């Protein structure tokens, strides 16, 4: 009888609630679209909660952030949005806090680095949804042909790149500083040189001496010596670099888990090692997270919280992570994955996640800084470019944007 009454609520009874979720697509075809993942998850949830319906709309990563912004500006915010950033909405008071909607066990289960990156002024608004880290991929066949070992330091990497160039490899080291994902490659290199976008207290330090040294080395020792391939780094996008690796045209590049499948599908024999640092293996690596947000607009606090608790169950987190080659955002799912034979290829990335640093996404200024990096960082390593000047320009953008926070 309860189920029947609950069902009636969906057709007009005031007890029935429809939640709207806008989500990003992690698939690369209709066959593995995230819409399928959400449809199955929602079907399972609604079977257990007949008085709640969840309406999910999935957009490509090229469109999802803009679509959500348009809905918010039109005063039609969804109940939840799974997107690339959250701090602007939190700053405007539009989001529920994590502890407004999640049960204590679920909130406590987030990997600590990711939970911390979801905070604005010490309060968590961004709920990590999917994560990845970076390691150095190398082509085993090309390395064997050149008679070289995987690099541990920058000097090792430069020597390996010289040997690969001598064997006619198109991209000895692929350096994608094009607009698609320049902030990631930039931060990975900054971290390997002991720097980063911010200092230890969270103040922007884009033009720090460490970062200037890093990009001067890239300009002089890799790009200037023709070791980064025929496309200027500022015009090389990550997707193109990954495609070239999968075709066997790249000796080395920084990559995340999805590159494993792309390379394997094309028969490329690859290895993975910790990102080389200035004087040995890098002590820090880049972590990236996408975010789930819960908007206050429609007032469905309890229903949103109950659904999100379901989304973040260990079973569902593992299912999503395995489908799309991403890292779990919860400790429970990470521990399961780290010991499961089926997930052994992801273990290097899981290990890196515990040492990772994320973009300063809790700053509302980060969107402006990221856009400036995409636009200008390639100029820092171009022939005749000025790393100090370019990094100083981006730092100025950061300071101007940060002063409004």
XYZ file of C-alpha atoms in Angstrom:
405
model
C 0.000 0.000 0.000
C 2.833 2.402 0.815
C 4.381 1.862 -2.600
C 1.052 2.485 -4.315
C 0.479 5.689 -2.394
C 4.021 6.821 -3.119
C 3.447 6.185 -6.799
C 0.327 8.308 -6.703
C 2.400 11.142 -5.343
C 4.390 11.249 -8.565
C 1.329 12.172 -10.566
C 0.361 15.179 -8.569
C 0.278 14.455 -4.831
C 2.182 17.084 -2.864
C 4.342 14.356 -1.307
C 5.918 13.512 -4.669
C 9.199 15.260 -5.462
C 11.101 15.446 -8.728
C 14.786 16.283 -8.400
C 16.634 17.740 -11.372
C 20.301 16.887 -11.910
C 22.544 18.241 -14.656
C 25.662 16.112 -15.183
C 28.740 15.941 -17.394
C 29.406 13.191 -19.922
C 32.519 11.086 -19.319
C 31.892 8.742 -22.223
C 33.379 9.006 -25.690
C 30.416 7.496 -27.561
C 26.705 6.802 -27.163
C 27.564 3.300 -26.030
C 29.267 4.489 -22.858
C 27.547 7.833 -22.331
C 27.160 8.909 -18.731
C 23.431 9.117 -19.435
C 23.371 5.300 -19.294
C 25.172 5.297 -15.949
C 22.745 7.802 -14.443
C 19.667 6.091 -15.917
C 20.635 2.803 -14.267
C 21.528 4.433 -10.949
C 18.286 6.440 -10.882
C 16.208 3.347 -11.717
C 17.747 1.564 -8.735
C 17.203 4.564 -6.442
C 13.595 5.156 -7.473
C 12.784 1.491 -6.870
C 13.749 2.019 -3.241
C 12.248 5.534 -3.012
C 8.976 5.549 -4.969
C 7.980 9.040 -3.796
C 11.054 10.641 -5.420
C 11.803 10.921 -9.099
C 15.201 12.047 -10.408
C 15.413 13.722 -13.815
C 18.986 13.688 -15.164
C 20.205 15.688 -18.156
C 23.735 14.966 -19.404
C 25.792 17.437 -21.455
C 29.289 17.206 -22.919
C 32.137 18.794 -20.993
C 32.212 21.499 -23.669
C 28.707 22.594 -22.669
C 27.816 21.521 -19.141
C 29.294 24.411 -17.152
C 27.731 26.959 -19.502
C 24.337 25.207 -19.402
C 24.281 25.270 -15.601
C 25.348 28.909 -15.527
C 22.524 29.798 -17.936
C 19.982 27.962 -15.763
C 21.195 29.748 -12.638
C 21.095 33.140 -14.357
C 17.541 32.396 -15.516
C 16.554 31.588 -11.906
C 16.021 27.955 -12.889
C 18.862 26.303 -10.990
C 18.714 22.512 -10.889
C 18.663 20.720 -7.551
C 22.107 19.302 -8.293
C 24.822 19.917 -10.859
C 27.864 17.755 -11.508
C 30.298 20.182 -13.108
C 33.866 21.480 -13.187
C 33.758 24.231 -10.553
C 31.697 25.319 -7.589
C 33.250 28.329 -5.847
C 31.363 31.054 -7.754
C 28.033 29.558 -6.724
C 29.168 29.040 -3.135
C 30.386 32.636 -2.970
C 26.917 33.835 -3.958
C 25.229 31.757 -1.265
C 23.452 29.500 -3.775
C 24.694 26.123 -2.526
C 23.964 23.870 0.397
C 26.953 23.090 2.569
C 28.105 19.478 2.423
C 26.905 18.920 5.981
C 23.482 20.330 5.059
C 22.813 17.419 2.724
C 25.177 14.512 3.383
C 25.078 12.107 6.298
C 28.121 12.253 8.567
C 29.562 8.877 7.424
C 29.321 9.836 3.753
C 30.949 13.242 4.196
C 33.695 11.722 6.353
C 34.433 9.125 3.645
C 35.764 11.618 1.078
C 39.504 11.391 0.386
C 40.975 14.168 2.521
C 42.806 16.010 -0.279
C 39.613 16.172 -2.302
C 37.402 17.222 0.603
C 39.831 20.024 1.421
C 39.794 21.268 -2.161
C 36.001 21.464 -1.947
C 36.111 24.126 0.759
C 35.582 27.869 0.672
C 36.836 29.603 3.826
C 36.975 26.279 5.644
C 33.428 25.189 4.720
C 32.865 22.370 2.226
C 30.485 23.177 -0.625
C 32.055 21.175 -3.459
C 31.477 17.426 -3.256
C 34.232 15.624 -5.186
C 32.707 13.382 -7.834
C 35.529 12.003 -9.971
C 39.280 12.271 -9.588
C 42.466 11.622 -11.510
C 46.171 12.147 -11.085
C 49.091 12.302 -13.507
C 52.077 10.028 -14.069
C 54.686 9.975 -16.823
C 53.761 7.579 -19.622
C 56.520 6.316 -21.895
C 56.521 4.157 -25.021
C 58.416 0.961 -24.152
C 59.094 0.047 -27.775
C 60.656 3.436 -28.553
C 62.650 3.405 -25.321
C 64.030 -0.067 -26.061
C 64.985 0.985 -29.568
C 66.841 4.027 -28.202
C 68.453 1.959 -25.454
C 67.256 4.208 -22.626
C 65.614 3.859 -19.203
C 62.572 5.738 -17.818
C 63.676 9.120 -16.440
C 63.675 10.068 -12.762
C 64.890 13.667 -13.040
C 64.630 16.552 -15.490
C 68.150 15.881 -16.719
C 67.241 12.229 -17.301
C 64.152 13.334 -19.234
C 66.149 15.702 -21.450
C 68.753 13.011 -22.180
C 66.023 10.503 -23.006
C 64.330 13.027 -25.287
C 67.630 13.612 -27.128
C 68.029 9.871 -27.674
C 64.448 9.550 -28.900
C 64.941 12.457 -31.284
C 68.020 10.700 -32.618
C 65.830 7.710 -33.450
C 63.435 9.928 -35.421
C 60.600 9.985 -32.857
C 58.118 12.705 -33.828
C 57.400 13.897 -30.282
C 60.267 12.903 -27.943
C 58.353 14.648 -25.133
C 54.835 15.931 -25.855
C 54.251 19.222 -24.015
C 50.550 20.152 -24.392
C 50.298 23.789 -23.330
C 47.459 24.492 -25.762
C 44.194 25.957 -24.465
C 42.358 22.668 -23.892
C 44.099 21.714 -20.660
C 47.138 23.978 -20.281
C 46.527 24.548 -16.533
C 47.130 20.840 -15.849
C 50.440 20.464 -17.694
C 51.530 23.813 -16.268
C 50.811 22.798 -12.684
C 52.419 19.372 -13.116
C 55.644 21.039 -14.197
C 55.424 23.696 -11.482
C 55.064 21.001 -8.812
C 57.991 19.013 -10.207
C 60.148 22.116 -9.775
C 59.069 22.735 -6.196
C 56.551 25.460 -7.033
C 52.846 25.702 -7.782
C 50.073 28.204 -8.429
C 49.953 29.126 -4.728
C 52.331 29.107 -1.780
C 51.984 27.200 1.489
C 49.422 29.659 2.864
C 47.295 29.739 -0.290
C 48.502 33.043 -1.777
C 49.047 33.096 -5.537
C 52.732 32.648 -6.392
C 52.610 32.077 -10.145
C 55.818 34.042 -10.779
C 57.815 32.503 -7.916
C 61.537 31.897 -8.515
C 60.859 28.151 -8.637
C 58.252 28.526 -11.382
C 60.451 30.900 -13.385
C 63.293 28.363 -13.165
C 60.971 25.584 -14.323
C 59.713 27.362 -17.412
C 63.143 28.700 -18.279
C 64.413 25.099 -18.238
C 61.514 23.965 -20.442
C 62.210 26.758 -22.919
C 65.963 26.169 -23.087
C 66.368 22.416 -22.564
C 63.306 20.919 -24.260
C 61.481 23.314 -26.585
C 64.572 25.211 -27.734
C 66.369 21.983 -28.584
C 63.513 20.653 -30.702
C 62.568 17.884 -28.285
C 58.833 18.623 -28.065
C 57.779 17.823 -31.611
C 56.585 19.690 -34.703
C 53.656 21.504 -33.046
C 54.432 24.486 -30.806
C 53.527 23.595 -27.191
C 51.144 26.559 -27.018
C 49.154 25.072 -29.908
C 49.282 21.415 -28.819
C 46.159 20.259 -26.966
C 46.047 17.319 -24.568
C 43.651 15.287 -26.730
C 45.975 15.611 -29.721
C 48.992 14.649 -27.614
C 47.138 11.579 -26.303
C 46.113 10.604 -29.843
C 49.726 10.904 -30.995
C 50.861 8.692 -28.091
C 48.253 6.082 -29.007
C 49.620 6.111 -32.574
C 53.157 5.458 -31.356
C 54.457 8.915 -32.249
C 55.266 10.116 -28.705
C 58.137 8.990 -26.504
C 56.934 10.502 -23.216
C 54.130 12.646 -21.826
C 52.201 13.300 -18.632
C 48.953 11.344 -18.702
C 45.941 10.336 -16.628
C 44.197 6.939 -16.425
C 42.143 7.231 -19.621
C 45.353 7.113 -21.670
C 45.893 3.485 -20.631
C 42.890 2.237 -22.578
C 43.558 4.478 -25.573
C 47.130 3.200 -25.845
C 46.202 -0.446 -25.248
C 43.450 -0.328 -27.866
C 46.049 0.716 -30.465
C 48.582 -1.882 -29.351
C 51.078 0.559 -27.844
C 53.281 -0.980 -25.162
C 53.642 1.634 -22.467
C 55.108 2.047 -19.010
C 54.278 4.501 -16.225
C 56.578 6.137 -13.684
C 56.409 8.977 -11.189
C 56.775 12.384 -12.834
C 60.450 13.391 -12.983
C 61.423 16.301 -10.748
C 64.187 18.866 -10.796
C 66.561 16.601 -8.872
C 64.806 13.216 -8.773
C 61.259 11.874 -8.688
C 58.747 14.677 -8.076
C 57.525 14.783 -4.493
C 54.165 16.218 -5.535
C 51.774 15.521 -8.365
C 48.681 17.119 -9.797
C 45.308 15.884 -8.635
C 42.157 16.857 -10.501
C 38.589 16.566 -9.270
C 35.200 17.322 -10.751
C 32.421 18.461 -8.447
C 28.874 17.718 -7.411
C 26.931 20.717 -6.141
C 23.567 20.993 -4.404
C 21.580 24.176 -5.062
C 19.240 25.692 -2.463
C 16.839 27.140 -5.034
C 14.147 24.433 -4.979
C 14.415 23.629 -1.292
C 14.543 19.843 -1.581
C 17.243 19.546 1.060
C 16.242 16.195 2.570
C 15.535 14.504 -0.759
C 18.775 15.801 -2.298
C 20.723 14.566 0.704
C 19.177 11.116 0.595
C 19.878 10.773 -3.137
C 23.485 11.951 -2.757
C 24.081 9.483 0.058
C 23.005 6.815 -2.442
C 25.250 8.241 -5.189
C 28.257 8.104 -2.860
C 27.734 4.534 -1.656
C 30.842 2.407 -2.131
C 29.138 0.264 -4.762
C 28.108 3.220 -6.916
C 31.417 5.072 -6.582
C 33.293 1.942 -7.661
C 30.900 1.331 -10.550
C 31.375 4.837 -11.945
C 35.150 4.835 -11.447
C 35.573 1.503 -13.199
C 33.330 2.404 -16.105
C 35.308 5.537 -16.939
C 38.851 4.717 -15.764
C 38.787 7.329 -13.019
C 39.782 7.299 -9.359
C 37.265 6.925 -6.530
C 36.669 10.027 -4.431
C 35.911 8.071 -1.239
C 38.333 6.313 1.074
C 36.236 3.146 1.250
C 36.103 2.725 -2.535
C 39.806 3.633 -2.868
C 40.779 0.943 -0.377
C 38.706 -1.654 -2.223
C 40.174 -0.661 -5.566
C 43.766 -0.682 -4.300
C 43.554 -4.398 -3.487
C 41.289 -5.620 -6.311
C 43.024 -7.546 -9.099
C 40.750 -5.998 -11.733
C 41.973 -2.521 -10.776
C 45.717 -3.194 -10.593
C 46.471 -0.855 -13.526
C 45.016 2.058 -11.573
C 47.148 1.482 -8.477
C 49.949 3.913 -9.535
C 47.341 6.656 -9.833
C 45.705 5.740 -6.515
C 49.097 5.954 -4.811
C 49.710 9.375 -6.382
C 46.317 10.672 -5.214
C 47.480 10.586 -1.598
C 50.377 12.915 -2.503
C 48.480 15.109 -4.920
C 47.779 18.817 -4.918
C 44.701 20.231 -6.617
C 43.991 23.465 -8.410
C 43.031 26.296 -6.033
C 39.382 25.788 -6.990
C 38.130 27.196 -3.689
C 39.144 30.645 -4.935
C 36.529 32.408 -7.052
C 39.471 34.029 -8.868
C 40.693 30.666 -10.176
C 38.467 30.830 -13.268
C 40.210 34.038 -14.396
C 43.669 32.693 -13.624
C 42.973 29.419 -15.431
C 41.730 31.285 -18.505
C 44.896 33.425 -18.518
C 47.089 30.331 -18.274
C 45.285 28.781 -21.246
C 45.788 31.951 -23.250
C 49.404 32.792 -22.478
C 51.490 30.000 -20.918
C 52.660 28.701 -24.294
C 54.396 32.057 -24.837
C 56.662 31.373 -21.846
C 58.428 28.490 -23.584
C 58.403 29.862 -27.142
C 61.661 30.859 -28.789
C 62.582 34.278 -27.427
C 59.802 34.050 -24.851
C 60.186 35.423 -21.354
C 59.109 32.966 -18.639
C 59.462 35.645 -15.988
C 57.423 38.126 -18.011
C 54.613 35.697 -18.887
C 54.354 34.285 -15.375
C 54.399 37.842 -14.012
C 51.498 38.760 -16.276
C 49.471 35.779 -15.054
C 50.358 36.647 -11.453
C 49.041 40.180 -12.031
C 45.768 38.714 -13.301
C 45.633 36.513 -10.193
C 46.193 39.439 -7.852
C 43.535 41.583 -9.549
C 40.993 38.755 -9.525
C 41.935 37.794 -5.976
C 41.442 41.298 -4.634
C 37.723 40.998 -5.396
C 37.336 37.882 -3.218
